[in-house]
Coordinates of C-alpha atoms in Angstrom, one line a residue:
M299 CA 120.8 72.6 65.3
P300 CA 120.0 75.0 63.7
T301 CA 121.3 78.2 63.2
P302 CA 118.7 80.7 64.8
V303 CA 116.5 82.9 61.8
W304 CA 115.7 87.0 62.2
R305 CA 112.1 86.9 62.1
P306 CA 111.1 90.6 61.4
E307 CA 107.5 89.9 61.9
R308 CA 109.0 89.0 65.5
R309 CA 109.8 92.9 65.8
N310 CA 108.3 94.3 69.7
R311 CA 105.4 96.1 67.4
N312 CA 105.1 98.7 70.6
I313 CA 108.6 99.8 69.8
G314 CA 108.9 104.4 69.4
T315 CA 105.7 104.4 70.3
P316 CA 104.6 105.8 73.8
A317 CA 103.5 102.2 75.2
S318 CA 107.3 101.0 74.6
G319 CA 108.1 99.1 78.0
L320 CA 104.9 99.7 79.6
G321 CA 104.6 97.7 82.7
Q322 CA 108.4 97.2 83.2
S323 CA 109.1 99.6 85.8
N324 CA 104.9 98.5 87.5
R325 CA 105.8 94.4 88.0
M326 CA 102.4 92.9 89.8
R327 CA 103.3 92.8 93.0
I328 CA 103.0 93.7 96.4
P329 CA 105.8 96.1 98.5
E330 CA 106.5 94.7 101.4
S331 CA 107.3 98.3 103.1
W332 CA 108.0 102.4 102.2
Q333 CA 108.3 104.7 103.8
D334 CA 105.2 107.0 104.7
S335 CA 105.5 111.6 104.5
S336 CA 106.1 111.0 108.6
G337 CA 109.4 109.3 107.1
N338 CA 108.5 106.4 109.1
W339 CA 109.0 102.3 107.5
S340 CA 105.0 100.2 107.3
C341 CA 103.9 97.5 105.7
Y342 CA 101.6 97.7 103.5
Y343 CA 99.1 95.7 105.4
E344 CA 100.0 98.5 108.3
R345 CA 98.4 101.2 106.0
V346 CA 94.8 101.6 107.8
R347 CA 92.5 104.6 107.5
P348 CA 90.0 103.7 110.1
D349 CA 86.5 105.1 110.0
F350 CA 85.9 104.4 113.3
V351 CA 88.7 103.6 116.2
K352 CA 86.6 102.1 119.7
D353 CA 88.6 100.7 122.8
Y354 CA 86.4 97.5 124.4
R355 CA 87.0 96.3 127.7
I356 CA 86.6 92.1 127.8
G357 CA 86.8 91.0 131.5
S358 CA 90.0 92.5 132.3
N359 CA 91.6 93.1 129.1
T360 CA 90.9 96.1 127.0
I361 CA 90.5 95.9 122.8
K362 CA 91.2 98.5 120.7
V363 CA 89.3 98.3 117.4
L364 CA 90.2 100.2 113.4
Y365 CA 87.5 99.2 111.6
E366 CA 87.6 100.6 107.3
K367 CA 84.8 101.2 106.0
P368 CA 84.6 97.7 102.7
S369 CA 83.6 99.2 99.4
D370 CA 80.9 98.7 97.6
G371 CA 80.0 95.1 96.8
F372 CA 82.3 94.0 100.0
S373 CA 81.5 92.9 103.7
Y374 CA 84.1 91.7 106.7
G375 CA 81.1 88.6 107.5
C376 CA 81.0 90.7 110.5
S377 CA 80.9 93.6 112.8
P378 CA 83.4 94.8 115.7
E379 CA 80.4 94.2 117.6
D380 CA 80.4 90.5 116.6
V381 CA 84.2 90.0 117.4
I382 CA 84.0 91.3 120.5
H383 CA 81.2 88.8 121.3
L384 CA 82.6 86.6 120.4
L385 CA 85.7 87.1 121.6
S386 CA 83.8 87.8 125.2
M387 CA 82.5 84.1 124.8
L388 CA 86.5 82.7 125.4
P389 CA 88.2 82.9 128.9
D390 CA 90.9 86.3 129.5
D391 CA 93.7 84.2 129.5
E392 CA 93.1 83.0 125.5
H393 CA 93.4 87.3 124.3
R394 CA 95.0 88.5 127.6
L395 CA 98.3 90.5 126.0
L396 CA 95.7 91.3 122.5
D397 CA 96.4 94.8 122.0
Y398 CA 94.2 95.6 118.6
V399 CA 91.8 93.8 115.8
I400 CA 91.8 96.1 112.6
F401 CA 89.1 95.4 110.1
R402 CA 91.3 96.2 106.4
Q403 CA 90.6 97.1 103.0
P404 CA 92.2 95.7 100.8
T405 CA 93.9 97.3 97.1
R406 CA 93.2 95.2 94.3
K407 CA 97.0 94.3 93.9
Q408 CA 97.1 93.0 97.4
R409 CA 93.6 91.1 96.9
Q410 CA 95.0 89.4 93.4
Q411 CA 99.4 89.0 94.8
C412 CA 98.4 87.7 98.1
P413 CA 94.7 87.3 99.2
V414 CA 94.2 85.9 102.8
W415 CA 90.4 86.1 105.0
G416 CA 92.7 88.0 107.8
R417 CA 95.9 87.5 109.9
L418 CA 98.1 87.5 113.0
I419 CA 100.4 90.9 113.2
Y420 CA 102.9 89.6 116.4
H421 CA 103.7 93.4 116.6
A422 CA 101.9 95.4 114.9
E423 CA 103.2 99.8 114.1
I424 CA 100.2 101.4 112.8
G425 CA 101.0 105.4 113.3
D426 CA 101.9 105.8 116.9
L427 CA 99.7 102.5 118.0
R428 CA 102.9 99.9 118.3
G429 CA 101.1 95.6 119.2
P430 CA 99.3 91.9 118.8
A431 CA 97.0 92.3 116.2
I432 CA 94.2 90.4 113.9
F433 CA 93.2 91.7 110.4
L434 CA 90.6 90.8 109.2
E435 CA 90.2 91.4 105.5
A436 CA 87.1 92.9 103.5
Q437 CA 86.2 90.6 100.6
E438 CA 84.1 90.7 97.9
L439 CA 80.4 89.5 97.2
G440 CA 80.3 86.8 94.5
A441 CA 83.8 86.9 93.8
K442 CA 85.0 83.3 92.8
L443 CA 87.2 80.6 95.0
R444 CA 87.9 78.2 92.6
W445 CA 89.9 75.1 93.6
S446 CA 92.2 72.7 91.6
H447 CA 90.8 69.2 92.4
K448 CA 95.2 68.3 92.8
L449 CA 95.4 69.3 95.7
D450 CA 98.1 68.3 98.6
V451 CA 96.9 67.3 102.4
E452 CA 96.8 71.0 103.9
D453 CA 94.9 72.6 100.9
R454 CA 92.8 69.3 100.8
A455 CA 91.6 69.9 104.5
E456 CA 91.3 73.5 104.0
F457 CA 89.0 72.9 100.7
E458 CA 87.1 70.7 103.1
R459 CA 86.9 73.2 105.9
L460 CA 85.6 75.4 103.3
K461 CA 82.4 73.6 102.5
E462 CA 82.1 72.9 105.7
D463 CA 81.7 76.8 106.3
G464 CA 79.1 77.0 104.2
H465 CA 80.9 77.7 100.9
E466 CA 78.5 75.5 97.8
F467 CA 81.7 74.7 94.5
E468 CA 81.0 73.0 91.4
K469 CA 82.9 71.0 89.8
T470 CA 84.1 71.9 86.5
K471 CA 86.9 70.2 84.2
R472 CA 89.5 70.9 86.1
Y473 CA 88.3 73.0 89.1
S474 CA 86.0 73.8 92.0
T475 CA 84.1 76.8 91.9
S476 CA 81.7 78.9 94.4
R477 CA 81.1 81.9 94.6
L478 CA 81.0 84.4 98.2
T479 CA 78.1 84.7 100.2
E480 CA 77.6 87.5 103.1
K481 CA 76.6 83.6 105.2
A482 CA 79.9 82.0 104.1
L483 CA 81.9 84.4 104.7
R484 CA 80.7 85.4 107.9
N485 CA 81.4 81.7 108.7
T486 CA 84.3 81.3 108.0
V487 CA 85.9 84.4 109.4
L488 CA 84.3 85.4 112.8
Y489 CA 83.8 81.8 114.1
R490 CA 86.5 79.9 112.1
T491 CA 90.1 82.7 110.5
L492 CA 89.9 84.7 114.4
I493 CA 89.7 82.1 116.3
H494 CA 92.8 81.1 114.0
E495 CA 94.4 83.9 114.5
L496 CA 94.2 84.0 118.4
G497 CA 95.4 80.7 117.9
H498 CA 98.0 81.3 116.3
W499 CA 99.0 84.6 119.2
Q500 CA 97.9 82.0 122.4
H501 CA 101.2 79.3 120.9
Y502 CA 103.6 82.5 120.4
E503 CA 102.1 83.2 124.5
N504 CA 102.6 79.7 124.9
D505 CA 106.2 79.8 123.2
V506 CA 107.8 82.5 123.4
L507 CA 106.6 85.0 126.1
A508 CA 106.1 82.6 128.6
Q509 CA 109.8 82.1 128.4
E510 CA 112.5 83.3 130.6
D511 CA 115.3 83.6 127.7
L512 CA 113.1 85.6 125.7
D513 CA 114.6 85.8 122.2
L514 CA 116.5 82.3 122.1
A515 CA 112.7 81.4 122.3
A516 CA 111.4 84.1 119.4
D517 CA 114.9 82.3 117.7
L518 CA 113.0 78.8 117.9
Y519 CA 109.9 80.1 117.8
F520 CA 110.0 81.5 114.2
A521 CA 112.0 78.7 113.1
K522 CA 108.9 76.0 113.8
P523 CA 108.1 74.9 109.9
N524 CA 105.2 77.2 108.8
V525 CA 102.8 73.3 108.7
E526 CA 103.6 72.8 112.6
K527 CA 102.0 76.6 113.6
E528 CA 99.2 76.7 111.2
Q529 CA 97.8 72.6 112.5
Y530 CA 98.0 74.4 116.4
A531 CA 96.0 77.2 115.3
H532 CA 93.5 74.7 113.6
S533 CA 92.9 73.0 116.5
Y534 CA 93.4 76.2 118.5
A535 CA 90.5 76.7 116.7
E536 CA 88.2 73.9 116.3
K537 CA 88.9 72.7 120.0
W538 CA 86.7 76.4 120.7
A539 CA 84.3 75.9 118.2
K540 CA 83.1 72.8 118.6
A541 CA 83.3 74.0 123.0
L542 CA 81.3 77.2 121.6
R543 CA 78.7 75.3 120.0
S544 CA 77.9 72.5 121.9
K545 CA 76.7 75.7 124.0
N546 CA 74.9 76.7 121.7
L547 CA 76.7 80.3 121.3
I548 CA 77.4 80.3 118.3
P549 CA 76.6 80.5 115.8
F550 CA 74.7 83.8 116.6
T551 CA 72.5 86.5 115.7
P552 CA 74.7 89.7 114.0
R553 CA 74.8 92.1 117.3
D554 CA 74.4 95.9 116.2
F555 CA 76.6 98.4 114.8
D556 CA 75.9 101.4 112.9
L557 CA 79.1 103.3 111.3
P558 CA 79.5 106.4 113.0
A559 CA 78.7 109.2 110.0
L560 CA 81.7 110.2 108.6
A561 CA 83.0 113.7 108.1

């Protein structure tokens, strides 16, 4: 093995300058939790500053909607009125005990490191609010979706679902790319992601909340492979989307929604 040789041209050119060590204490990662000014700990997606809060009555249930105004060039693809209208098409038991639907504008770093259409939090803590919540995240219109040609089974299935949602992909040498449009975003978020996350909640309600030993049931539920839970939610979303489409209930015209003037 040759003896290592010191090469002066490889010396860090930032040594001795203000740029020395730049970025070492600010790596591209999302903090899992932090403490706010009130001494409360929360995950980054629970730090919501809503511009609109309203209680909606759906049958015998009440769901509170928290809405952050999306940044310029961003969209949710749907409004609180759209979400409530879709949920009202489902039987009460399908959204029973769900407390919140939260429209959230992610930061640039969060979009880069953990991009999602939406997520279910089994017990969200947002200020004084506590309970299960579905989060829907704002997306940048015109942003490029890029998928490798080398996909596993789950990723291939998701890629096909995106094409069914209306995302038009063009093939390059190594990737399939698409620019995000309002129509395709609406199909993905409102008619699939929302119902998908509701499927996760139904799975949890059936396997945990309906059982006598909640602690044991919760341990067994969270020990399930993620693939199993995702398959349940996908099947749930496909079942209800098919049922609603067969009755011509979806897609529907966007419902009127005007964000109240901010103080």
